[in-house]
Amino acid sequence: SNSGNINKNYLDDDIGEFPRMDERFSMLNYRHGYYACSIGNHPPGISFNAIAHRDHQTGTKEFFVLNKQDAVEEPLFVPSSKEAEEGKGFLISLAFRGTENRSDLLIFDADNVASGPIATAKLPHRVPHGFHGNWRQDRKSTRLNSSHKPISYAVFCLKKKTNASLLTHPTSSIVSTTPATTRLSSPD
């Protein structure tokens, strides 16, 4: 309105950042929101330790909290198909593993964030905080627009394979946490 007033509506008491949504619904009324947040007691310097899903229609929030020394980056929504309903798909997010000084790519079922990742790409090195990406849909493929080749490869393999076959890439390994997910491992 042109009233000049601003209204603030707090969703909850947790600190959150990097809000994302199903980008196909940008500039429309949307139901599902995802973000990195800070939940519970964690060490200084670990800013965001959880991934949250807020259902704006029901007002509910579910979340997955990482281990105490770990931190998470922004979640990115990936639709399961071009025609999928809003919120039907996956969340991908980088996690810094503090005790190991390396990163993982976490892949969640966007409908069930609280159950934890359905797959984890274990990277042998740390991806610095601040890595951002966007999911790009085009006529020929659905892919992660990322300059980080092991992450792009891992997501490509998860999208293309539906059985538990073994694939390899020299710098990453994906460990399946569900039986139907692709399993990637390093050749060593």
mmCIF file of C-alpha atoms in Angstrom:
data_model
loop_
_atom_site.group_PDB
_atom_site.id
_atom_site.type_symbol
_atom_site.label_atom_id
_atom_site.label_comp_id
_atom_site.label_asym_id
_atom_site.label_seq_id
_atom_site.Cartn_x
_atom_site.Cartn_y
_atom_site.Cartn_z
ATOM 1 C CA SER A 1 0.000 0.000 0.000
ATOM 2 C CA ASN A 2 1.001 3.652 -0.138
ATOM 3 C CA SER A 3 0.470 4.184 3.596
ATOM 4 C CA GLY A 4 4.187 4.582 4.311
ATOM 5 C CA ASN A 5 3.949 1.996 7.095
ATOM 6 C CA ILE A 6 6.166 -1.049 7.422
ATOM 7 C CA ASN A 7 4.971 -4.165 9.212
ATOM 8 C CA LYS A 8 7.352 -6.701 10.749
ATOM 9 C CA ASN A 9 6.188 -10.245 11.278
ATOM 10 C CA TYR A 10 8.622 -12.530 13.070
ATOM 11 C CA LEU A 11 8.422 -16.151 11.951
ATOM 12 C CA ASP A 12 10.211 -17.546 15.013
ATOM 13 C CA ASP A 13 13.026 -16.862 17.480
ATOM 14 C CA ASP A 14 15.791 -18.645 15.529
ATOM 15 C CA ILE A 15 18.305 -16.597 13.587
ATOM 16 C CA GLY A 16 18.147 -17.406 9.865
ATOM 17 C CA GLU A 17 19.843 -16.313 6.668
ATOM 18 C CA PHE A 18 20.103 -17.176 2.974
ATOM 19 C CA PRO A 19 16.353 -17.667 2.383
ATOM 20 C CA ARG A 20 15.553 -19.644 -0.741
ATOM 21 C CA MET A 21 12.453 -20.986 -2.428
ATOM 22 C CA ASP A 22 11.409 -22.911 -5.502
ATOM 23 C CA GLU A 23 12.561 -20.278 -8.020
ATOM 24 C CA ARG A 24 9.824 -21.274 -10.446
ATOM 25 C CA PHE A 25 7.475 -19.424 -8.059
ATOM 26 C CA SER A 26 9.462 -16.173 -7.828
ATOM 27 C CA MET A 27 7.242 -13.094 -7.620
ATOM 28 C CA LEU A 28 4.201 -15.296 -6.882
ATOM 29 C CA ASN A 29 2.557 -16.406 -3.677
ATOM 30 C CA TYR A 30 4.622 -19.378 -2.611
ATOM 31 C CA ARG A 31 4.251 -21.963 0.125
ATOM 32 C CA HIS A 32 7.699 -23.398 0.897
ATOM 33 C CA GLY A 33 10.748 -21.511 2.119
ATOM 34 C CA TYR A 34 14.199 -22.879 3.022
ATOM 35 C CA TYR A 35 17.073 -21.245 4.879
ATOM 36 C CA ALA A 36 20.205 -21.751 6.929
ATOM 37 C CA CYS A 37 19.649 -21.078 10.619
ATOM 38 C CA SER A 38 21.242 -21.116 14.031
ATOM 39 C CA ILE A 39 19.585 -23.527 16.448
ATOM 40 C CA GLY A 40 20.690 -24.495 19.942
ATOM 41 C CA ASN A 41 24.096 -24.284 21.541
ATOM 42 C CA HIS A 42 27.083 -24.320 19.214
ATOM 43 C CA PRO A 43 30.668 -23.014 19.442
ATOM 44 C CA PRO A 44 31.580 -19.396 18.641
ATOM 45 C CA GLY A 45 32.364 -18.929 14.968
ATOM 46 C CA ILE A 46 29.834 -21.539 13.818
ATOM 47 C CA SER A 47 27.157 -19.208 12.550
ATOM 48 C CA PHE A 48 24.568 -21.473 10.945
ATOM 49 C CA ASN A 49 24.279 -25.075 12.038
ATOM 50 C CA ALA A 50 20.920 -26.118 10.596
ATOM 51 C CA ILE A 51 18.789 -26.231 7.456
ATOM 52 C CA ALA A 52 15.160 -25.203 7.938
ATOM 53 C CA HIS A 53 11.993 -25.635 5.894
ATOM 54 C CA ARG A 54 9.080 -23.325 6.618
ATOM 55 C CA ASP A 55 5.640 -24.117 5.254
ATOM 56 C CA HIS A 56 4.051 -20.674 4.969
ATOM 57 C CA GLN A 57 0.607 -22.182 4.434
ATOM 58 C CA THR A 58 0.536 -24.156 7.690
ATOM 59 C CA GLY A 59 3.002 -21.990 9.646
ATOM 60 C CA THR A 60 5.119 -25.035 10.554
ATOM 61 C CA LYS A 61 8.893 -25.331 10.557
ATOM 62 C CA GLU A 62 11.054 -28.430 10.400
ATOM 63 C CA PHE A 63 14.835 -28.478 10.546
ATOM 64 C CA PHE A 64 17.939 -30.636 10.532
ATOM 65 C CA VAL A 65 20.811 -29.680 12.865
ATOM 66 C CA LEU A 66 24.396 -30.603 12.012
ATOM 67 C CA ASN A 67 27.003 -31.848 14.475
ATOM 68 C CA LYS A 68 28.326 -29.353 17.023
ATOM 69 C CA GLN A 69 31.495 -28.309 15.128
ATOM 70 C CA ASP A 70 29.840 -28.129 11.695
ATOM 71 C CA ALA A 71 28.386 -25.195 9.777
ATOM 72 C CA VAL A 72 26.029 -25.058 6.808
ATOM 73 C CA GLU A 73 25.765 -22.768 3.797
ATOM 74 C CA GLU A 74 22.601 -21.642 2.039
ATOM 75 C CA PRO A 75 20.268 -24.392 0.857
ATOM 76 C CA LEU A 76 19.382 -24.473 -2.817
ATOM 77 C CA PHE A 77 16.092 -25.915 -4.038
ATOM 78 C CA VAL A 78 16.152 -28.245 -7.063
ATOM 79 C CA PRO A 79 12.767 -29.302 -8.479
ATOM 80 C CA SER A 80 12.400 -33.019 -9.164
ATOM 81 C CA SER A 81 11.156 -32.140 -12.664
ATOM 82 C CA LYS A 82 10.042 -29.093 -14.616
ATOM 83 C CA GLU A 83 6.414 -30.057 -13.987
ATOM 84 C CA ALA A 84 6.766 -30.920 -10.281
ATOM 85 C CA GLU A 85 4.501 -29.264 -7.722
ATOM 86 C CA GLU A 86 6.008 -26.458 -5.689
ATOM 87 C CA GLY A 87 8.319 -27.914 -3.034
ATOM 88 C CA LYS A 88 8.660 -31.341 -4.692
ATOM 89 C CA GLY A 89 12.353 -31.873 -5.149
ATOM 90 C CA PHE A 90 15.655 -31.655 -3.348
ATOM 91 C CA LEU A 91 17.660 -29.224 -1.257
ATOM 92 C CA ILE A 92 21.411 -29.133 -1.706
ATOM 93 C CA SER A 93 23.741 -27.363 0.682
ATOM 94 C CA LEU A 94 27.418 -27.310 1.514
ATOM 95 C CA ALA A 95 28.413 -28.194 5.061
ATOM 96 C CA PHE A 96 31.771 -27.405 6.638
ATOM 97 C CA ARG A 97 32.976 -30.314 8.776
ATOM 98 C CA GLY A 98 34.891 -28.474 11.501
ATOM 99 C CA THR A 99 36.734 -31.383 13.112
ATOM 100 C CA GLU A 100 37.917 -32.634 9.693
ATOM 101 C CA ASN A 101 38.534 -29.228 8.037
ATOM 102 C CA ARG A 102 36.700 -30.246 4.856
ATOM 103 C CA SER A 103 33.272 -29.878 3.258
ATOM 104 C CA ASP A 104 30.374 -32.110 2.248
ATOM 105 C CA LEU A 105 27.566 -31.506 -0.197
ATOM 106 C CA LEU A 106 24.335 -32.499 1.561
ATOM 107 C CA ILE A 107 21.288 -33.519 -0.463
ATOM 108 C CA PHE A 108 17.891 -33.510 1.272
ATOM 109 C CA ASP A 109 14.372 -34.507 0.291
ATOM 110 C CA ALA A 110 12.770 -31.041 0.342
ATOM 111 C CA ASP A 111 9.566 -32.537 1.805
ATOM 112 C CA ASN A 112 11.404 -34.129 4.720
ATOM 113 C CA VAL A 113 14.338 -31.959 5.793
ATOM 114 C CA ALA A 114 14.136 -33.134 9.427
ATOM 115 C CA SER A 115 15.115 -36.690 8.413
ATOM 116 C CA GLY A 116 18.536 -35.464 7.321
ATOM 117 C CA PRO A 117 20.378 -35.846 4.046
ATOM 118 C CA ILE A 118 19.393 -38.614 1.641
ATOM 119 C CA ALA A 119 22.931 -38.449 0.214
ATOM 120 C CA THR A 120 26.246 -36.829 1.104
ATOM 121 C CA ALA A 121 29.067 -35.964 -1.299
ATOM 122 C CA LYS A 122 32.231 -36.100 0.807
ATOM 123 C CA LEU A 123 34.723 -33.599 -0.575
ATOM 124 C CA PRO A 124 38.408 -34.106 0.312
ATOM 125 C CA HIS A 125 38.919 -30.376 0.934
ATOM 126 C CA ARG A 126 37.180 -27.353 2.378
ATOM 127 C CA VAL A 127 34.978 -25.180 0.188
ATOM 128 C CA PRO A 128 35.289 -21.678 1.688
ATOM 129 C CA HIS A 129 32.209 -20.057 3.188
ATOM 130 C CA GLY A 130 30.375 -17.876 0.762
ATOM 131 C CA PHE A 131 29.993 -20.413 -2.061
ATOM 132 C CA HIS A 132 26.711 -19.659 -3.787
ATOM 133 C CA GLY A 133 24.966 -21.309 -6.700
ATOM 134 C CA ASN A 134 21.702 -21.384 -8.577
ATOM 135 C CA TRP A 135 19.827 -24.231 -10.145
ATOM 136 C CA ARG A 136 19.324 -23.711 -13.860
ATOM 137 C CA GLN A 137 16.673 -25.414 -15.928
ATOM 138 C CA ASP A 138 17.041 -25.339 -19.663
ATOM 139 C CA ARG A 139 15.492 -27.255 -22.521
ATOM 140 C CA LYS A 140 18.130 -29.986 -22.593
ATOM 141 C CA SER A 141 19.060 -30.552 -18.971
ATOM 142 C CA THR A 142 18.594 -29.705 -15.351
ATOM 143 C CA ARG A 143 21.904 -28.837 -13.771
ATOM 144 C CA LEU A 144 23.715 -27.008 -11.023
ATOM 145 C CA ASN A 145 25.330 -23.851 -12.311
ATOM 146 C CA SER A 146 28.556 -24.247 -10.351
ATOM 147 C CA SER A 147 32.243 -23.685 -10.941
ATOM 148 C CA HIS A 148 33.017 -26.450 -8.425
ATOM 149 C CA LYS A 149 33.412 -29.506 -10.684
ATOM 150 C CA PRO A 150 33.113 -32.280 -8.036
ATOM 151 C CA ILE A 151 29.822 -30.782 -6.820
ATOM 152 C CA SER A 152 28.444 -30.415 -10.348
ATOM 153 C CA TYR A 153 29.496 -33.988 -11.132
ATOM 154 C CA ALA A 154 27.958 -35.368 -7.942
ATOM 155 C CA VAL A 155 24.615 -33.670 -8.577
ATOM 156 C CA PHE A 156 24.687 -34.730 -12.244
ATOM 157 C CA CYS A 157 25.184 -38.358 -11.207
ATOM 158 C CA LEU A 158 22.386 -38.224 -8.634
ATOM 159 C CA LYS A 159 19.982 -36.848 -11.241
ATOM 160 C CA LYS A 160 20.952 -39.381 -13.940
ATOM 161 C CA LYS A 161 21.178 -42.616 -11.936
ATOM 162 C CA THR A 162 18.275 -44.297 -10.185
ATOM 163 C CA ASN A 163 19.924 -47.498 -8.967
ATOM 164 C CA ALA A 164 22.766 -48.173 -6.560
ATOM 165 C CA SER A 165 25.444 -48.477 -9.250
ATOM 166 C CA LEU A 166 29.009 -47.414 -8.506
ATOM 167 C CA LEU A 167 30.412 -44.318 -10.203
ATOM 168 C CA THR A 168 33.780 -42.707 -9.620
ATOM 169 C CA HIS A 169 35.231 -39.227 -9.784
ATOM 170 C CA PRO A 170 38.813 -38.512 -8.746
ATOM 171 C CA THR A 171 38.066 -35.835 -6.147
ATOM 172 C CA SER A 172 34.737 -36.625 -4.549
ATOM 173 C CA SER A 173 32.789 -39.427 -3.003
ATOM 174 C CA ILE A 174 29.068 -39.713 -2.424
ATOM 175 C CA VAL A 175 27.916 -41.967 0.328
ATOM 176 C CA SER A 176 24.321 -43.035 -0.005
ATOM 177 C CA THR A 177 22.187 -42.818 3.097
ATOM 178 C CA THR A 178 19.204 -44.430 1.420
ATOM 179 C CA PRO A 179 19.242 -47.691 -0.574
ATOM 180 C CA ALA A 180 17.833 -46.224 -3.791
ATOM 181 C CA THR A 181 20.385 -43.412 -4.072
ATOM 182 C CA THR A 182 23.462 -43.520 -6.278
ATOM 183 C CA ARG A 183 26.708 -44.346 -4.496
ATOM 184 C CA LEU A 184 29.834 -42.519 -5.635
ATOM 185 C CA SER A 185 33.267 -43.172 -4.217
ATOM 186 C CA SER A 186 36.863 -42.107 -4.755
ATOM 187 C CA PRO A 187 39.061 -44.517 -6.715
ATOM 188 C CA ASP A 188 41.519 -44.847 -3.801
#
